[in-house]
Short mmCIF file of C-alpha atoms in Angstrom, two decimals:
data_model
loop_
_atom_site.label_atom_id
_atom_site.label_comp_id
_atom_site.label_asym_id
_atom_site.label_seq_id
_atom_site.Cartn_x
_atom_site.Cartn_y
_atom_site.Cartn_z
CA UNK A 1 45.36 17.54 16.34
CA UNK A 2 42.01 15.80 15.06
CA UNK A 3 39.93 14.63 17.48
CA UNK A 4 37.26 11.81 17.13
CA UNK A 5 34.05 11.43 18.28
CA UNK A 6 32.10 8.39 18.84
CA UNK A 7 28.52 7.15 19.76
CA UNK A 8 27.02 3.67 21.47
CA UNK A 9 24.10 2.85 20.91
CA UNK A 10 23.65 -0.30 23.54
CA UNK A 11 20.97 -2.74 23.65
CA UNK A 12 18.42 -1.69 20.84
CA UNK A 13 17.22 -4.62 18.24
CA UNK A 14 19.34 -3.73 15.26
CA UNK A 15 17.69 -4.77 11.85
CA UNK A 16 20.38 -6.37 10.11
CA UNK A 17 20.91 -6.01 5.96
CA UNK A 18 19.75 -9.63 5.81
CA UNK A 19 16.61 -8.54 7.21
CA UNK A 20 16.61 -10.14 10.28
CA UNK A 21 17.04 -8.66 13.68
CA UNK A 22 19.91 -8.76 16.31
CA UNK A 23 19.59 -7.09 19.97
CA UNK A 24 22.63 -5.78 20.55
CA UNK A 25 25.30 -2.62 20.45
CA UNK A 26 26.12 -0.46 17.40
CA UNK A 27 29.37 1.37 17.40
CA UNK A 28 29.89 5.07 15.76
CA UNK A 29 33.23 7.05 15.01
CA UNK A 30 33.39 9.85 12.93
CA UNK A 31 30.11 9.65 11.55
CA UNK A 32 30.76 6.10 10.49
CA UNK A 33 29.53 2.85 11.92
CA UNK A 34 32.40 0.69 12.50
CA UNK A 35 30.79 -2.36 14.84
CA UNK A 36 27.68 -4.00 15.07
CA UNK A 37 27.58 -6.97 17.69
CA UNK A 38 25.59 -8.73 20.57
CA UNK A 39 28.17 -6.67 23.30
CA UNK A 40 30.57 -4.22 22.93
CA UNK A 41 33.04 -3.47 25.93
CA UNK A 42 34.53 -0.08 25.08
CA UNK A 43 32.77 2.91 25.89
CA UNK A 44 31.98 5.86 24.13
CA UNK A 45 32.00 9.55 24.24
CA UNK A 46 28.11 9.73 24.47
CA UNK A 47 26.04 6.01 25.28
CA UNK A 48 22.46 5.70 24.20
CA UNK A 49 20.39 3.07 26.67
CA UNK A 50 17.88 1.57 23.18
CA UNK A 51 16.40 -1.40 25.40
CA UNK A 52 13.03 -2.09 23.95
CA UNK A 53 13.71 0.19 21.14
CA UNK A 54 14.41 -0.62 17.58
CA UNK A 55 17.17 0.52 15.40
CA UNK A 56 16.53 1.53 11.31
CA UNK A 57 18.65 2.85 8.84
CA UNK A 58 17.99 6.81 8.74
CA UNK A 59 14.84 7.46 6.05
CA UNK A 60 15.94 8.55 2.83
CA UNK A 61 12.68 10.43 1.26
CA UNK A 62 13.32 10.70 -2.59
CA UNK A 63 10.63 13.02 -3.28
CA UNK A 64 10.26 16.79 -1.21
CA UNK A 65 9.35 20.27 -1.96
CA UNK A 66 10.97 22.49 0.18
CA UNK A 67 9.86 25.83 -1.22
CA UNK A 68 13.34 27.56 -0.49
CA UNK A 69 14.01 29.97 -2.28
CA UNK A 70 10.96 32.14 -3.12
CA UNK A 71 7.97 30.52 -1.03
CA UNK A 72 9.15 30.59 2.58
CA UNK A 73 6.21 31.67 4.12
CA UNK A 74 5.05 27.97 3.60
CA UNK A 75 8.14 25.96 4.17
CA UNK A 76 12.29 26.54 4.09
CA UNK A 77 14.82 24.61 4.76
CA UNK A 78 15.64 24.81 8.43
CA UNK A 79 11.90 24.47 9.21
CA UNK A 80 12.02 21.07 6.68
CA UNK A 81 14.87 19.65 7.84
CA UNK A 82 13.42 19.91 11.42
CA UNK A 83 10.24 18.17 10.52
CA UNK A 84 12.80 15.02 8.64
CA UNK A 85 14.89 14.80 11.72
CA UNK A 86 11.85 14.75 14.27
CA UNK A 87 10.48 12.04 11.56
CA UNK A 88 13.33 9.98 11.32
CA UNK A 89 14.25 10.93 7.72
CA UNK A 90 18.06 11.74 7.61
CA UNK A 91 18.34 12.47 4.14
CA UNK A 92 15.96 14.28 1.32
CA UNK A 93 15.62 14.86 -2.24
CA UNK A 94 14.23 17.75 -3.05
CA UNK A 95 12.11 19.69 -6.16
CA UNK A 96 13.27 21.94 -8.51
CA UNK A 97 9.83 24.11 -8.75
CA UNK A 98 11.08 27.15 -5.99
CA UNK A 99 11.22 30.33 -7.12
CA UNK A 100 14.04 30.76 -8.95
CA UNK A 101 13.51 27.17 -10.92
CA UNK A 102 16.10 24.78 -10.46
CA UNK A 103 17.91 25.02 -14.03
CA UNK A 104 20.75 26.11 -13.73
CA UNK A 105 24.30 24.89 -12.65
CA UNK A 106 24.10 28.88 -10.57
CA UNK A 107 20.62 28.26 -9.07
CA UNK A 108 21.65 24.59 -7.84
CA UNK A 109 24.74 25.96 -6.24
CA UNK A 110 22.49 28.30 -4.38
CA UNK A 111 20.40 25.64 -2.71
CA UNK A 112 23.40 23.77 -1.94
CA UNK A 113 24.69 26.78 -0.38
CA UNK A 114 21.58 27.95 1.68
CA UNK A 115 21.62 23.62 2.74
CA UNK A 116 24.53 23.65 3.73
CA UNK A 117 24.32 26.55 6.50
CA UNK A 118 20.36 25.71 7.31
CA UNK A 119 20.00 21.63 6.81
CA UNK A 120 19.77 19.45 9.93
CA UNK A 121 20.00 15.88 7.93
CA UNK A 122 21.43 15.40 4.02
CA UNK A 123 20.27 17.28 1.01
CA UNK A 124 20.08 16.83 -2.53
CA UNK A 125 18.65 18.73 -5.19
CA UNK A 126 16.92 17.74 -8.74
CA UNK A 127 18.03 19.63 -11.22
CA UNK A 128 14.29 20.89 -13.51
CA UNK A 129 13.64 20.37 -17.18
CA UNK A 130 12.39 23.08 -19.91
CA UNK A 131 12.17 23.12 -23.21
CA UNK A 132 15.28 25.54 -23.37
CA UNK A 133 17.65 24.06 -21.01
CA UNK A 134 18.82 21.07 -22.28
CA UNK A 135 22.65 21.75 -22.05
CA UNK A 136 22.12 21.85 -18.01
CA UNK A 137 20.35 18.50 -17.54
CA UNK A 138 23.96 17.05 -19.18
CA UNK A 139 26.21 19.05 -17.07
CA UNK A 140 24.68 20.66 -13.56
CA UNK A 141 26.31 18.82 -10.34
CA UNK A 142 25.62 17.25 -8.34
CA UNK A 143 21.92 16.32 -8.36
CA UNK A 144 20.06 12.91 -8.13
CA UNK A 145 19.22 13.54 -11.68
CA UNK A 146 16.60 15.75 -14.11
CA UNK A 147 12.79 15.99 -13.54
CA UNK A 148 10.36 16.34 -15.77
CA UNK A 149 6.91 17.97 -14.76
CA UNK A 150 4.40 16.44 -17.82
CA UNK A 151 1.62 17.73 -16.42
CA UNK A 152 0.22 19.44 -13.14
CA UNK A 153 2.35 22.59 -13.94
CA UNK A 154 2.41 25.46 -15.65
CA UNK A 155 5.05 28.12 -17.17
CA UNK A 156 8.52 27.01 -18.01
CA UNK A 157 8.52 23.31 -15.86
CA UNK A 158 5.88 22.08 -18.12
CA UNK A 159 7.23 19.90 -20.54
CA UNK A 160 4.08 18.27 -22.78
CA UNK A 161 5.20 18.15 -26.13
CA UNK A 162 6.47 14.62 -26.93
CA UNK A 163 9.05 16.19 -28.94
CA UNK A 164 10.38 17.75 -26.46
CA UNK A 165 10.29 15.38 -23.90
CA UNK A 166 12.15 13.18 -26.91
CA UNK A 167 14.89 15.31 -26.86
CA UNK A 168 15.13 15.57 -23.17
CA UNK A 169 15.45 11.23 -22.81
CA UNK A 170 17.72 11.28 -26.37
CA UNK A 171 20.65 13.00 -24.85
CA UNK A 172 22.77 12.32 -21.77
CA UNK A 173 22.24 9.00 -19.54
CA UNK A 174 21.58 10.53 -16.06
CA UNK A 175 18.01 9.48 -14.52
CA UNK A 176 15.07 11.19 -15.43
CA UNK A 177 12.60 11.39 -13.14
CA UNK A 178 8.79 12.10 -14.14
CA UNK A 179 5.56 13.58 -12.89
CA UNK A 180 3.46 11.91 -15.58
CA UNK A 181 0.03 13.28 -15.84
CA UNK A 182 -0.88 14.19 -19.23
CA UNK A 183 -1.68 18.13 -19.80
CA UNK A 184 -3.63 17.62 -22.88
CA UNK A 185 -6.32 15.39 -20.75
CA UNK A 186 -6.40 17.70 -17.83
CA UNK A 187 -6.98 20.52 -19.89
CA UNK A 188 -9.66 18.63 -21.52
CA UNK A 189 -11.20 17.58 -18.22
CA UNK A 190 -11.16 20.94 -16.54
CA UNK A 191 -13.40 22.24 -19.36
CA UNK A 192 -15.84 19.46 -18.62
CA UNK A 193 -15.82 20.03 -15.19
CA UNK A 194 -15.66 23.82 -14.92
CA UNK A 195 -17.97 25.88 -12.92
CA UNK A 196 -17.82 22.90 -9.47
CA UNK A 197 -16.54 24.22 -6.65
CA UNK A 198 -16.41 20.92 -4.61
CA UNK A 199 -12.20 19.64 -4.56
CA UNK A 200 -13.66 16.11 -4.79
CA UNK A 201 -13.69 16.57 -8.33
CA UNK A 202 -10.33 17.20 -8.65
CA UNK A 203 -9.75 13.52 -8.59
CA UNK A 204 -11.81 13.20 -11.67
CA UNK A 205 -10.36 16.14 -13.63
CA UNK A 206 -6.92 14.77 -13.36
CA UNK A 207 -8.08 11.62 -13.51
CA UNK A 208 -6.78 7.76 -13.58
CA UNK A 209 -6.47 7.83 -17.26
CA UNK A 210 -4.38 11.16 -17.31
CA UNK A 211 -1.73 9.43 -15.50
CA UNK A 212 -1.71 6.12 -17.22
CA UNK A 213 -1.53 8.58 -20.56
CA UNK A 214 1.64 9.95 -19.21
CA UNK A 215 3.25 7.01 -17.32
CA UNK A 216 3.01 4.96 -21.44
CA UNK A 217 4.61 7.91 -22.79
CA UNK A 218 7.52 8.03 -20.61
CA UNK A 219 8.30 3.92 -20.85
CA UNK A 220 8.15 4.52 -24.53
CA UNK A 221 10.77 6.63 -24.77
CA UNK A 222 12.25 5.10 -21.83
CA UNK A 223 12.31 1.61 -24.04
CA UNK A 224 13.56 3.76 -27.04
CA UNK A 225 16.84 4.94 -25.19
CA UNK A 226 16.97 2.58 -22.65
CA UNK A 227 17.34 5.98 -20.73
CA UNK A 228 17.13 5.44 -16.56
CA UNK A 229 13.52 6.02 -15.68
CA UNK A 230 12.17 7.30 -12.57
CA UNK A 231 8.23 7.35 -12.55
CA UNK A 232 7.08 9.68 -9.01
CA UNK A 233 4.27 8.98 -6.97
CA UNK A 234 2.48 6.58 -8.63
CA UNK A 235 -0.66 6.63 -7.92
CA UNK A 236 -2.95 4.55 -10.53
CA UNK A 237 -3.72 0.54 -10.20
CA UNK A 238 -3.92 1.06 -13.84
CA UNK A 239 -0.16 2.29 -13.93
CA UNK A 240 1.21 -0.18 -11.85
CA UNK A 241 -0.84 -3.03 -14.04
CA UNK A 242 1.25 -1.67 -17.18
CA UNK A 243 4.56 -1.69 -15.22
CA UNK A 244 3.96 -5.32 -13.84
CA UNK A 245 3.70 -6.25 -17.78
CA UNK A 246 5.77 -4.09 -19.02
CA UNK A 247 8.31 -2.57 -16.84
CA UNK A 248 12.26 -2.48 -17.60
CA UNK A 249 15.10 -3.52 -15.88
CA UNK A 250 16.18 0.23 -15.72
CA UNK A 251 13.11 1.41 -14.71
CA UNK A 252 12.20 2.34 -11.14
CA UNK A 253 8.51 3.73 -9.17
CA UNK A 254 7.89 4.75 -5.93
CA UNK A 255 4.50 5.96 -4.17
CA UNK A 256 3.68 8.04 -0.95
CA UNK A 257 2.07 6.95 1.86
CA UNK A 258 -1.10 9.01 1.45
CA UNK A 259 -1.60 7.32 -1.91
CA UNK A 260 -1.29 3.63 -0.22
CA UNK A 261 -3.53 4.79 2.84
CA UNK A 262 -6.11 7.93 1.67
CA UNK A 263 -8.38 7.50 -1.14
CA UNK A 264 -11.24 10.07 -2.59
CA UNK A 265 -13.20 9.14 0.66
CA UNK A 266 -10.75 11.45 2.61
CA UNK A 267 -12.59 14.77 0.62
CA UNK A 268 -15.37 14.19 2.95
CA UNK A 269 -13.36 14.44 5.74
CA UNK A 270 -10.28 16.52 5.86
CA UNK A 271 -11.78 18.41 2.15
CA UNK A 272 -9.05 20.24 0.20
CA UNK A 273 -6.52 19.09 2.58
CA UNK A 274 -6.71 16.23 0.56
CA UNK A 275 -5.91 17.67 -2.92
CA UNK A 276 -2.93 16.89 -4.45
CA UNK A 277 -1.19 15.80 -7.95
CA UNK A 278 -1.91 13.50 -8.68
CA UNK A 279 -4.96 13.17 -6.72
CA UNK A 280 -6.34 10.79 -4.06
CA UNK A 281 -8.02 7.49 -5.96
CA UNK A 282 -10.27 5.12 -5.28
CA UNK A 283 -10.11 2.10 -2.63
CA UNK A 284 -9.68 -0.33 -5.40
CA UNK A 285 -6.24 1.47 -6.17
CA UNK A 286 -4.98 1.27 -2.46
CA UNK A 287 -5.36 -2.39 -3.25
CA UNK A 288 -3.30 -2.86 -6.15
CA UNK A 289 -0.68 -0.27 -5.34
CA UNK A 290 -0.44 -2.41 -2.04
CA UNK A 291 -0.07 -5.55 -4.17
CA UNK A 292 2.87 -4.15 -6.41
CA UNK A 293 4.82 -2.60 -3.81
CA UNK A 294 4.74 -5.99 -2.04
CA UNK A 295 5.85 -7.42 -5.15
CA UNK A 296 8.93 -5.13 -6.13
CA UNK A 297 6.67 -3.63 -9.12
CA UNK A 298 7.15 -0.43 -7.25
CA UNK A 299 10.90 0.36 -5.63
CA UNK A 300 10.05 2.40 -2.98
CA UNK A 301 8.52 5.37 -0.67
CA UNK A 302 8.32 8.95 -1.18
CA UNK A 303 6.14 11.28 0.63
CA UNK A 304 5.75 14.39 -2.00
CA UNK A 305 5.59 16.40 1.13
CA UNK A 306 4.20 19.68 -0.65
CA UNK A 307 3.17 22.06 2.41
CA UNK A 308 0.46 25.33 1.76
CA UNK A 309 -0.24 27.17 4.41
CA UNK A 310 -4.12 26.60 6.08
CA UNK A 311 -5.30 29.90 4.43
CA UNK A 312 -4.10 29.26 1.17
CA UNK A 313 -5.99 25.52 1.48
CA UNK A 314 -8.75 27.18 2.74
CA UNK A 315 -10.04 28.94 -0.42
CA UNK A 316 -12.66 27.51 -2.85
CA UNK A 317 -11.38 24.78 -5.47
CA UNK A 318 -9.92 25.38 -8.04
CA UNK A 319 -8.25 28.00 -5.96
CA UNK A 320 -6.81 25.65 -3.67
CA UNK A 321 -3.32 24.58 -4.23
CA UNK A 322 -2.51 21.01 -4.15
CA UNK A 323 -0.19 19.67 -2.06
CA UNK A 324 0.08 17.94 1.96
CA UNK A 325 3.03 17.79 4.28
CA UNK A 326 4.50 14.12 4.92
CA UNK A 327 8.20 13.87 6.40
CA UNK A 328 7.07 13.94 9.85
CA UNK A 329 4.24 11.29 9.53
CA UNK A 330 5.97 8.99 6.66
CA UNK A 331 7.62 6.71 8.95
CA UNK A 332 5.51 6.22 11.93
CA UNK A 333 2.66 5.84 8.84
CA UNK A 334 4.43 2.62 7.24
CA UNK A 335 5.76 1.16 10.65
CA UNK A 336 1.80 1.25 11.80
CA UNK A 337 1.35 -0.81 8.66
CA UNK A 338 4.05 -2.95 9.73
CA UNK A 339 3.21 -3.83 13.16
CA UNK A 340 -0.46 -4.50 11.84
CA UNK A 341 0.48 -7.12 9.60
CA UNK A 342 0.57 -5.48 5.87
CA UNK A 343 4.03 -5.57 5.52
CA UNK A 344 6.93 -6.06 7.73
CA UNK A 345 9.63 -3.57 9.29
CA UNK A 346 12.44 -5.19 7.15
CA UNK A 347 10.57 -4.17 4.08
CA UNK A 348 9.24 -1.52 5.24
CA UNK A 349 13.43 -0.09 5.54
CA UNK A 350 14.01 -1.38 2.55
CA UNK A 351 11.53 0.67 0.49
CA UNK A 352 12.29 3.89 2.63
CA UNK A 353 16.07 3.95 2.92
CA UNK A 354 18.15 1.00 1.21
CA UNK A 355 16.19 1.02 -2.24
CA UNK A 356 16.05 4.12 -2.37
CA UNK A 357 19.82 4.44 -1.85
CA UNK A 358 20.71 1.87 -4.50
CA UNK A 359 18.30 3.71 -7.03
CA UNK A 360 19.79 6.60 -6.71
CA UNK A 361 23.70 5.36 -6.26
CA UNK A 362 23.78 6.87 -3.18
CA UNK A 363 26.82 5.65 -1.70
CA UNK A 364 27.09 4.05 2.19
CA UNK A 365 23.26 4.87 3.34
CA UNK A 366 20.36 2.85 3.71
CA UNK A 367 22.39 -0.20 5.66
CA UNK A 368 23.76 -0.65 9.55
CA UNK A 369 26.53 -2.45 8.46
CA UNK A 370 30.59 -1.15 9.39
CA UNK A 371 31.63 1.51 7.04
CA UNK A 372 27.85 2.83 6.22
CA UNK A 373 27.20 6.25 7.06
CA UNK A 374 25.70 6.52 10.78
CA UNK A 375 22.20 8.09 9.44
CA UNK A 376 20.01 6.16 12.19
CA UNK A 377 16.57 6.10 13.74
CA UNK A 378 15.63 4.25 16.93
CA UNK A 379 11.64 3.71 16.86
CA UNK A 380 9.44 2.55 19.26
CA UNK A 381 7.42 -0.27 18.62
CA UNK A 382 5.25 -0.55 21.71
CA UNK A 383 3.76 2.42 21.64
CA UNK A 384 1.15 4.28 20.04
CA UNK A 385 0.37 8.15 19.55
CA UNK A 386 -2.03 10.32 17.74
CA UNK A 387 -0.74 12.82 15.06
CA UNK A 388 -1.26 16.36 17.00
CA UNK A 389 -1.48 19.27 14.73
CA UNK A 390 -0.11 21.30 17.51
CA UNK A 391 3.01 18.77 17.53
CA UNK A 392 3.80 19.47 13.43
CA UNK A 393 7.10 21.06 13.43
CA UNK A 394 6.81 21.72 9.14
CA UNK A 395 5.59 25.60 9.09
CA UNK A 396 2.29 24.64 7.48
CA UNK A 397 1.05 23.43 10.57
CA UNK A 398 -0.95 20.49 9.40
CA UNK A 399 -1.12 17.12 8.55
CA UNK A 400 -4.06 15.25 6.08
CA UNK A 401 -3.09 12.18 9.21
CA UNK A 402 -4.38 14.22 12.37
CA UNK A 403 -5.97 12.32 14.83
CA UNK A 404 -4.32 8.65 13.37
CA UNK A 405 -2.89 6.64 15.90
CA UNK A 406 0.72 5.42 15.25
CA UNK A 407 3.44 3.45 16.38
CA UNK A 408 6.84 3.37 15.45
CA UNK A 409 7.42 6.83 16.12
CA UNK A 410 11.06 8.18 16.24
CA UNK A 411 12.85 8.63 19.33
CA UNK A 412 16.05 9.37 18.43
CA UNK A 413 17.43 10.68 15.02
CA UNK A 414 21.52 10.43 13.92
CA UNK A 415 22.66 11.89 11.46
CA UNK A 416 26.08 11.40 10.14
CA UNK A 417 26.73 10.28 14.10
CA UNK A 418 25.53 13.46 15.80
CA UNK A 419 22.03 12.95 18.02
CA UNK A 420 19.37 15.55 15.91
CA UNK A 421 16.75 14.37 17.54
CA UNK A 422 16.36 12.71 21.08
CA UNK A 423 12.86 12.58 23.25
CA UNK A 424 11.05 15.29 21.28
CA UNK A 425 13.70 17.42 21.31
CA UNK A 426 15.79 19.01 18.26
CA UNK A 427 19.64 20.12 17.92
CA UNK A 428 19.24 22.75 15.73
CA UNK A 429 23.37 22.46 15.55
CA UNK A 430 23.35 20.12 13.77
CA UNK A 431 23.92 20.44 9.88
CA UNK A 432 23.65 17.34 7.58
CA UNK A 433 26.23 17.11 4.54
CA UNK A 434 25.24 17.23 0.29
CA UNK A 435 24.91 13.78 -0.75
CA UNK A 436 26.71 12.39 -3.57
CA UNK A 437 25.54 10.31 -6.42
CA UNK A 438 26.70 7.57 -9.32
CA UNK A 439 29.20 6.31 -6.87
CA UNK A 440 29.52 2.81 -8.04
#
C-alpha cells in the first residue's frame, strides 16, 4: 500500500506568482504543493512554525561546475549539493568540462547516475561541444541543452573557429548555450601582457572587448538560424548595450552575482580569489549590468560557482586557476540587494528560480502555486550575518564574499517536499530527482 507524506508550512509570508505577498499556510503531499491559503485546518505529518519568515520558490542556479568526475579533490557532488541546499538552491545545472568531458550520450548517463545516488536537490547536466561531436549535441538526453566554450579553454571544449561553431548552431534546434570570449584576442593579449605576475591583469588580458567579440559572433549566427541562444555570465556593459539594441526574441542572458557586486577593485583585496572567466570589470559595468537586468535585457542569475582549492589559488598568476564558489552565498547576496532597495524580493525570485525555469522548459518549478513541485526556501529577512569561511560547506573552503554581511539567509530548504536543510543543519538522506526539459 502507498503511503503519502505531507508537509505544513504555517504562517510564513508566501510570495505569490503575481508577485505580491500573502501570510499564510502552504500545503505539501507527495512532493507537490496542493494549497496555498490565509489558514489551513488539517494537519500534517511534519508542521513548520515560518512566523516572521519568508517563503521563495527553491533557487534554480543555471550555471555550476561540479568537478565530478575527475577533479574531486576540489568539489563533487555530495559536497555541492550540500552547499545548494544550505543556500537555498534546490536545483542546478551543471558543466560539461569534468574529466571525462561531457560528450557523450555514455558520459552523461554517468553523471546522472553518480546524481542520482549522491545529489541532495535536482540535477541536470549540459551536454559539451567539440569540433568532432556533432551527432551527440542532436541526440544525448536529457540535458538543458549544448555548451559551447569560445574561449577561456583549451583542448577539445574549445570551439573558436567560426566554421565550426556554424555547424554547431546549423543543425538541431536545442539551446545552445555560450561562454563567449574570443580566443584569438586572448591569445593576442596574453602576448602583450606576458612576463606580469600581478592577477589584476587578468582583467585586461581577457578583456571587455574579447567578450563583446564573442557575444556578436554568437547573435550572428544566432539571427542566421534563429537557433535558441543562451549567452552565460555576462559580464560586459558593452555586451548588454548590443543586446538592448539588438537582442532576439529567442535569445536569453544571465549574470552572477559577483559580476553585479565585485569589480577589478576586489584584486586588491581578496587577489586571485578574484580571478575568473570572464574576469571582474570595472564599476561602470556593475552599473549597466544593474540597469539591464532591471530591465529584462538580461533573464536571469547564475553563480558560475567554479571552486579551486586555496593552494591551487595560491600560486603566482598565470598559474592561478580561475574560478570562485557561489551556491552558498548567491541567495543571501541578491536578497541583501533586495532589502537595500536595488531590486525587490519578487524580482529577485523571478531571475533566480521562475525565469530560469521558463528558459529552460523546466516543467512545475520556480512558482508556489498547487501542482508546482515543492522545491522551497524560507529566508529570513530580519536578520543579518557575515559570510564565515569556517561556515562554507563547498570543499574549497572559501568564498571571494567573506566577511559581507547578509540577510535573507536560508533557514529551511525543501526539496521535492522533504526538509534538506533546517537551522544549519543538513539531511544528507535526502536525494533530489534529474530534471526534465522541453516540457511544454
Amino acid at each position: 500500500m502507498l503511503t503519502t507524506s505531507s508537509l505544513l508550512i504555517r504562517g510564513a509570508r508566501v510570495l505569490l506568482p503575481n508577485g505580491e505577498f500573502l501570510v499564510g499556510d502552504v500545503q505539501i503531499c507527495d512532493g507537490k504543493i496542493v494549497r496555498v491559503a490565509p489558514s489551513i485546518a488539517e494537519s500534517g505529518d511534519r508542521e513548520i512554525d515560518a512566523k516572521g519568515l519568508t517563503l521563495l520558490p527553491g533557487v534554480i542556479d543555471p550555471q555550476v561546475h561540479f568537478r565530478e568526475p575527475g577533479l574531486e579533490h576540489k568539489e563533487d557532488l555530495f559536497t555541492a549539493s550540500c552547499a545548494c541546499a544550505k543556500g537555498g538552491v534546490t536545483s542546478f545545472l551543471e558543466m560539461p568540462n569534468t574529466r571525462p568531458l561531457t560528450t557523450t550520450q555514455a558520459a552523461l548517463d554517468d553523471k546522472l547516475s553518480r546524481a542520482g545516488e549522491k545529489c541532495l536537490v535536482n540535477y541536470g547536466f549540459f551536454i559539451g561541444a567539440t569540433a568532432e561531436n556533432l551527432p551527440d549535441l542532436l541526440t544525448a538526453n536529457p540535458t538543458p541543452g549544448i555548451k559551447v566554450f569560445m574561449g577561456s579553454m583549451h583542448g577539445q571544449l574549445l570551439v573558436d573557429g567560426e566554421t565550426t561553431l556554424e555547424a554547431i548552431f546549423a543543425k538541431g534546434d536545442r539551446l545552445i548555450a555560450v561562454h563567449a570570449e574570443d580566443q584569438a584576442r586572448i591569445n593576442q593579449r596574453r602576448q602583450e601582457f606576458a612576463g606580469i605576475s600581478d592577477v589584476a591583469v587578468h582583467s585586461q588580458i581577457q578583456d571587455n572587448q574579447a567578450a563583446l567579440l564573442a557575444t556578436q559572433l554568437a547573435l550572428k549566427l544566432s539571427n542566421k538560424y534563429h537557433r535558441r541562444l543562451h549567452i552565460l555570465h555576462l559580464s560586459t556593459g558593452d555586451e548588454a548595450e548590443f543586446l538592448r539594441q539588438e537582442k532576439p526574441s529567442w535569445v536569453t542572458a544571465e549574470v552572477t552575482p559577483q559580476h553585479l557586486l565585485l569589480n577589478t577593485s576586489a584584486y586588491e583585496k581578496i587577489g586571485s580569489l578574484a580571478q575568473m572567466n570572464p574576469p571582474l570589470r570595472e564599476p561602470r559595468d556593475n552599473e549597466i549590468l544593474w540597469q539591464a537586468l532591471l530591465d529584462g535585457v538580461i533573464d536571469f542569475i547564475a553563480t558560475d560557482h567554479a571552486p579551486h582549492t586555496l593552494a591551487e589559488k595560491a600560486q603566482d598568476y598565470p598559474n592561478t586557476p580561475s574560478g570562485m564558489p557561489g551556491v552558498e552565498t548567491s541567495l543571501p547576496l541578491m536578497l541583501t540587494q533586495a532589502v537595500e532597495g536595488r531590486c525587490t524580493v519578487a524580482e529577485v525570485a523571478n531571475w533566480m528560480s521562475a525565469a530560469v525555469a521558463k528558459a529552460y522548459k523546466i516543467p512545475n518549478k520556480g512558482s508556489i502555486s498547487p501542482g508546482f513541485d515543492a522545491d522551497l526556501v524560507l529566508v529570513d529577512l530580519d536578520n543579518y550575518r557575515p559570510v564565515v569561511r569556517e561556515e562554507m560547506v563547498t570543499k574549497c573552503g572559501w568564498s571571494p564574499f567573506e566577511g559581507w554581511s547578509l540577510t535573507g539567509w536560508p533557514v529551511v530548504t525543501v526539496v521535492g517536499g522533504k526538509v534538506v536543510f533546517e537551522n544549519g543543519k543538513l539531511d544528507t538522506n535526502v536525494r533530489g530527482e534529474a530534471l526534465t526539459f522541453d516540457a511544454e
